[in-house]
Amino acid sequence: MLDLDLFEKSIQRERRRRFWSAAWLGALVSGALVAPSIVVVMLYGVQGRSRLMFGLVLAPFAAGALFAVLSSVTRLGGAVLHQFLHPSGGGRDATMERALAPAVSQAEAMAAEGRLDEAIDIFESIRLEHGDSVGTLRAEAELMAAEGEHERARHALHRIRLMGEVSPADELYATHRLIDLYLGPLEDSGRAVVELRRLADRFPGTPDAEGALAELQRRRALRTATSDME
């Protein structure tokens, strides 16, 4: 089974690493901006030793402003690029999901009443008439998993990843839920390992990838220890 404590520790370790990396970078940038800051305060008439003091105070604020500008430009550029590449995809999917929400709610209500076969028929009808959408597939996967239809849940999660314009967040969700199914009710550790490797490969440098790598390393160590005992 997935070691949740180890997974959480890996996430916390990655967050600490990123914090200290950002702190060191901020300190370096602030140091590099001390001299320009002194020049700026001199232009405003500050002379003598006060120049250094004001320069040291101004440099961190200048570094923070620089990081804020760069972060805003990066986010704006990513949004513009996404809109350029996919000018209407997100809106179309959202509109379809809103239109299908009553049907999904009806399926969930039927499952709650014990009419699971009818709920499954509704999802099949949605798929045949409208195709796949992430929101509908997520709802189907969660409902099927809750009702013990684990193979159907697995199938819905796989369909999410097969969609042409699936977002990284949706892909990450589907992969996590597949790992949960393989390590839990489906009891397929081989496929779980495949999904852990995929998680590490597809999202390098993220806390999720760090946790997946830690779990893979734990499993290798456990196999080695078991082999030595034999």
Tab-separated table of C-alpha atoms in Angstrom:
chain	number	residue	atom	x	y	z
A	1	MET	CA	0.000	0.000	0.000
A	2	LEU	CA	1.028	3.627	-0.487
A	3	ASP	CA	2.892	4.974	2.554
A	4	LEU	CA	0.888	8.172	3.129
A	5	ASP	CA	3.226	9.425	5.874
A	6	LEU	CA	6.233	9.080	3.596
A	7	PHE	CA	4.338	10.700	0.754
A	8	GLU	CA	3.414	13.679	2.967
A	9	LYS	CA	6.989	14.016	4.247
A	10	SER	CA	8.259	14.085	0.674
A	11	ILE	CA	5.820	16.873	-0.158
A	12	GLN	CA	6.870	18.878	2.905
A	13	ARG	CA	10.547	18.369	2.056
A	14	GLU	CA	9.979	19.638	-1.487
A	15	ARG	CA	8.152	22.697	-0.173
A	16	ARG	CA	11.021	23.489	2.229
A	17	ARG	CA	13.539	23.098	-0.591
A	18	ARG	CA	11.603	25.505	-2.764
A	19	PHE	CA	11.271	28.002	0.088
A	20	TRP	CA	14.997	28.068	0.808
A	21	SER	CA	15.834	28.203	-2.890
A	22	ALA	CA	13.582	31.236	-3.263
A	23	ALA	CA	15.102	32.808	-0.122
A	24	TRP	CA	18.673	32.379	-1.393
A	25	LEU	CA	17.742	33.717	-4.814
A	26	GLY	CA	16.031	36.696	-3.222
A	27	ALA	CA	19.110	37.412	-1.121
A	28	LEU	CA	21.388	37.253	-4.176
A	29	VAL	CA	19.149	39.540	-6.220
A	30	SER	CA	18.833	41.968	-3.318
A	31	GLY	CA	22.632	42.068	-3.009
A	32	ALA	CA	22.981	42.738	-6.709
A	33	LEU	CA	20.501	45.622	-6.438
A	34	VAL	CA	22.248	47.394	-3.549
A	35	ALA	CA	24.550	49.398	-5.821
A	36	PRO	CA	21.757	50.537	-8.195
A	37	SER	CA	19.656	51.422	-5.139
A	38	ILE	CA	22.467	53.628	-3.789
A	39	VAL	CA	22.621	55.404	-7.131
A	40	VAL	CA	18.874	56.006	-6.992
A	41	VAL	CA	18.960	57.484	-3.484
A	42	MET	CA	21.920	59.685	-4.490
A	43	LEU	CA	19.798	61.097	-7.299
A	44	TYR	CA	17.281	62.136	-4.650
A	45	GLY	CA	19.986	64.051	-2.772
A	46	VAL	CA	20.913	61.551	-0.057
A	47	GLN	CA	24.597	61.873	0.832
A	48	GLY	CA	27.152	60.367	3.225
A	49	ARG	CA	26.621	57.166	5.159
A	50	SER	CA	22.870	57.446	4.749
A	51	ARG	CA	23.293	56.377	1.125
A	52	LEU	CA	24.350	52.860	2.167
A	53	MET	CA	21.585	52.527	4.734
A	54	PHE	CA	18.882	53.630	2.305
A	55	GLY	CA	20.388	51.427	-0.409
A	56	LEU	CA	20.281	48.361	1.861
A	57	VAL	CA	16.663	49.092	2.760
A	58	LEU	CA	15.559	49.797	-0.790
A	59	ALA	CA	17.243	46.759	-2.413
A	60	PRO	CA	14.912	44.057	-0.941
A	61	PHE	CA	11.840	46.070	-1.941
A	62	ALA	CA	13.216	46.442	-5.458
A	63	ALA	CA	13.894	42.682	-5.612
A	64	GLY	CA	10.339	41.928	-4.458
A	65	ALA	CA	8.901	44.275	-7.061
A	66	LEU	CA	11.044	42.650	-9.749
A	67	PHE	CA	9.866	39.148	-8.803
A	68	ALA	CA	6.234	40.336	-8.765
A	69	VAL	CA	6.539	41.819	-12.242
A	70	LEU	CA	8.246	38.706	-13.632
A	71	SER	CA	5.623	36.436	-12.052
A	72	SER	CA	2.768	38.513	-13.482
A	73	VAL	CA	4.340	38.567	-16.948
A	74	THR	CA	4.850	34.784	-16.824
A	75	ARG	CA	1.245	34.105	-15.823
A	76	LEU	CA	-0.098	36.535	-18.397
A	77	GLY	CA	2.083	35.043	-21.139
A	78	GLY	CA	0.918	31.530	-20.284
A	79	ALA	CA	-2.716	32.615	-20.329
A	80	VAL	CA	-2.319	34.392	-23.664
A	81	LEU	CA	-0.530	31.393	-25.180
A	82	HIS	CA	-3.214	29.007	-23.952
A	83	GLN	CA	-5.942	31.240	-25.340
A	84	PHE	CA	-4.113	31.450	-28.668
A	85	LEU	CA	-3.674	27.681	-28.917
A	86	HIS	CA	-7.120	26.792	-27.543
A	87	PRO	CA	-9.367	29.768	-28.230
A	88	SER	CA	-12.687	28.127	-27.336
A	89	GLY	CA	-12.050	24.648	-25.936
A	90	GLY	CA	-12.371	25.476	-22.230
A	91	GLY	CA	-15.591	27.439	-22.666
A	92	ARG	CA	-17.162	24.747	-24.818
A	93	ASP	CA	-16.355	22.037	-22.262
A	94	ALA	CA	-17.697	24.135	-19.395
A	95	THR	CA	-20.919	24.848	-21.284
A	96	MET	CA	-21.419	21.165	-22.069
A	97	GLU	CA	-20.781	20.149	-18.467
A	98	ARG	CA	-23.337	22.665	-17.212
A	99	ALA	CA	-25.856	21.331	-19.696
A	100	LEU	CA	-25.189	17.744	-18.594
A	101	ALA	CA	-25.217	18.508	-14.857
A	102	PRO	CA	-28.924	17.547	-14.408
A	103	ALA	CA	-28.323	14.170	-16.058
A	104	VAL	CA	-25.281	13.526	-13.851
A	105	SER	CA	-27.286	14.507	-10.751
A	106	GLN	CA	-30.043	12.117	-11.835
A	107	ALA	CA	-27.502	9.295	-12.162
A	108	GLU	CA	-26.139	10.029	-8.689
A	109	ALA	CA	-29.665	10.047	-7.249
A	110	MET	CA	-30.461	6.692	-8.874
A	111	ALA	CA	-27.269	5.176	-7.485
A	112	ALA	CA	-28.197	6.442	-4.017
A	113	GLU	CA	-31.556	4.667	-4.386
A	114	GLY	CA	-29.820	1.423	-5.303
A	115	ARG	CA	-30.639	1.697	-9.014
A	116	LEU	CA	-27.031	1.453	-10.112
A	117	ASP	CA	-27.780	-0.156	-13.471
A	118	GLU	CA	-29.970	2.797	-14.431
A	119	ALA	CA	-27.246	5.209	-13.321
A	120	ILE	CA	-24.742	3.377	-15.523
A	121	ASP	CA	-27.190	3.586	-18.447
A	122	ILE	CA	-27.380	7.364	-18.019
A	123	PHE	CA	-23.603	7.727	-18.222
A	124	GLU	CA	-23.519	5.479	-21.279
A	125	SER	CA	-26.225	7.577	-22.930
A	126	ILE	CA	-24.295	10.776	-22.181
A	127	ARG	CA	-21.191	9.259	-23.738
A	128	LEU	CA	-23.008	8.113	-26.878
A	129	GLU	CA	-24.849	11.390	-27.427
A	130	HIS	CA	-22.320	14.018	-26.305
A	131	GLY	CA	-18.961	12.293	-26.122
A	132	ASP	CA	-16.612	12.638	-23.163
A	133	SER	CA	-16.069	15.623	-20.890
A	134	VAL	CA	-13.731	15.768	-17.933
A	135	GLY	CA	-16.437	16.799	-15.467
A	136	THR	CA	-18.776	13.964	-16.456
A	137	LEU	CA	-15.989	11.382	-16.410
A	138	ARG	CA	-14.819	12.556	-12.979
A	139	ALA	CA	-18.353	12.274	-11.632
A	140	GLU	CA	-18.717	8.817	-13.163
A	141	ALA	CA	-15.365	7.648	-11.784
A	142	GLU	CA	-16.133	8.830	-8.252
A	143	LEU	CA	-19.639	7.385	-8.279
A	144	MET	CA	-18.517	4.017	-9.662
A	145	ALA	CA	-15.673	3.792	-7.133
A	146	ALA	CA	-18.046	4.598	-4.281
A	147	GLU	CA	-20.510	1.941	-5.482
A	148	GLY	CA	-17.834	-0.751	-5.804
A	149	GLU	CA	-17.733	-0.694	-9.625
A	150	HIS	CA	-13.955	-0.299	-9.605
A	151	GLU	CA	-13.348	-1.459	-13.178
A	152	ARG	CA	-15.831	1.093	-14.477
A	153	ALA	CA	-14.132	3.754	-12.362
A	154	ARG	CA	-10.762	2.746	-13.819
A	155	HIS	CA	-12.162	2.920	-17.330
A	156	ALA	CA	-13.532	6.450	-16.757
A	157	LEU	CA	-10.191	7.652	-15.351
A	158	HIS	CA	-8.328	6.261	-18.348
A	159	ARG	CA	-10.745	8.069	-20.669
A	160	ILE	CA	-9.897	11.362	-18.952
A	161	ARG	CA	-6.238	10.927	-19.823
A	162	LEU	CA	-7.063	9.946	-23.405
A	163	MET	CA	-8.900	13.203	-24.060
A	164	GLY	CA	-7.047	15.466	-26.478
A	165	GLU	CA	-6.906	18.672	-24.407
A	166	VAL	CA	-6.857	17.375	-20.833
A	167	SER	CA	-5.268	19.847	-18.402
A	168	PRO	CA	-2.279	18.895	-16.235
A	169	ALA	CA	-4.499	19.173	-13.151
A	170	ASP	CA	-7.033	16.711	-14.587
A	171	GLU	CA	-4.298	14.329	-15.699
A	172	LEU	CA	-2.774	14.505	-12.218
A	173	TYR	CA	-6.164	13.800	-10.643
A	174	ALA	CA	-6.777	10.780	-12.886
A	175	THR	CA	-3.319	9.351	-12.186
A	176	HIS	CA	-3.684	9.744	-8.414
A	177	ARG	CA	-7.080	8.065	-8.434
A	178	LEU	CA	-5.771	5.216	-10.580
A	179	ILE	CA	-2.964	4.664	-8.072
A	180	ASP	CA	-5.559	4.591	-5.280
A	181	LEU	CA	-7.583	1.973	-7.159
A	182	TYR	CA	-4.599	-0.237	-8.015
A	183	LEU	CA	-3.222	-0.137	-4.477
A	184	GLY	CA	-6.688	-0.532	-2.982
A	185	PRO	CA	-9.658	-2.519	-4.271
A	186	LEU	CA	-8.093	-3.653	-7.580
A	187	GLU	CA	-4.998	-5.012	-5.766
A	188	ASP	CA	-2.701	-4.615	-8.763
A	189	SER	CA	0.674	-3.483	-7.455
A	190	GLY	CA	2.301	-3.910	-10.883
A	191	ARG	CA	0.024	-1.334	-12.493
A	192	ALA	CA	0.363	0.876	-9.430
A	193	VAL	CA	4.126	0.961	-9.956
A	194	VAL	CA	3.597	1.851	-13.617
A	195	GLU	CA	1.358	4.752	-12.594
A	196	LEU	CA	3.850	5.927	-9.962
A	197	ARG	CA	6.574	6.009	-12.610
A	198	ARG	CA	4.261	7.884	-14.962
A	199	LEU	CA	3.532	10.394	-12.221
A	200	ALA	CA	7.242	10.984	-11.641
A	201	ASP	CA	7.958	11.279	-15.385
A	202	ARG	CA	5.027	13.519	-16.294
A	203	PHE	CA	5.332	15.984	-13.399
A	204	PRO	CA	9.062	16.229	-12.584
A	205	GLY	CA	10.079	18.552	-9.785
A	206	THR	CA	6.613	18.637	-8.198
A	207	PRO	CA	5.734	17.387	-4.708
A	208	ASP	CA	3.604	14.681	-6.343
A	209	ALA	CA	6.594	13.425	-8.336
A	210	GLU	CA	8.809	13.511	-5.252
A	211	GLY	CA	6.259	11.455	-3.338
A	212	ALA	CA	5.976	8.948	-6.198
A	213	LEU	CA	9.758	8.563	-6.381
A	214	ALA	CA	9.935	8.072	-2.622
A	215	GLU	CA	7.276	5.357	-2.798
A	216	LEU	CA	9.082	3.618	-5.673
A	217	GLN	CA	12.330	3.717	-3.712
A	218	ARG	CA	10.582	2.300	-0.644
A	219	ARG	CA	9.183	-0.552	-2.696
A	220	ARG	CA	12.589	-1.339	-4.214
A	221	ALA	CA	14.147	-1.388	-0.746
A	222	LEU	CA	11.369	-3.668	0.503
A	223	ARG	CA	11.883	-6.090	-2.412
A	224	THR	CA	15.631	-6.136	-1.789
A	225	ALA	CA	15.150	-6.822	1.913
A	226	THR	CA	12.662	-9.603	1.152
A	227	SER	CA	15.057	-11.198	-1.343
A	228	ASP	CA	17.909	-11.111	1.171
A	229	MET	CA	15.736	-12.842	3.762
A	230	GLU	CA	14.972	-15.638	1.316
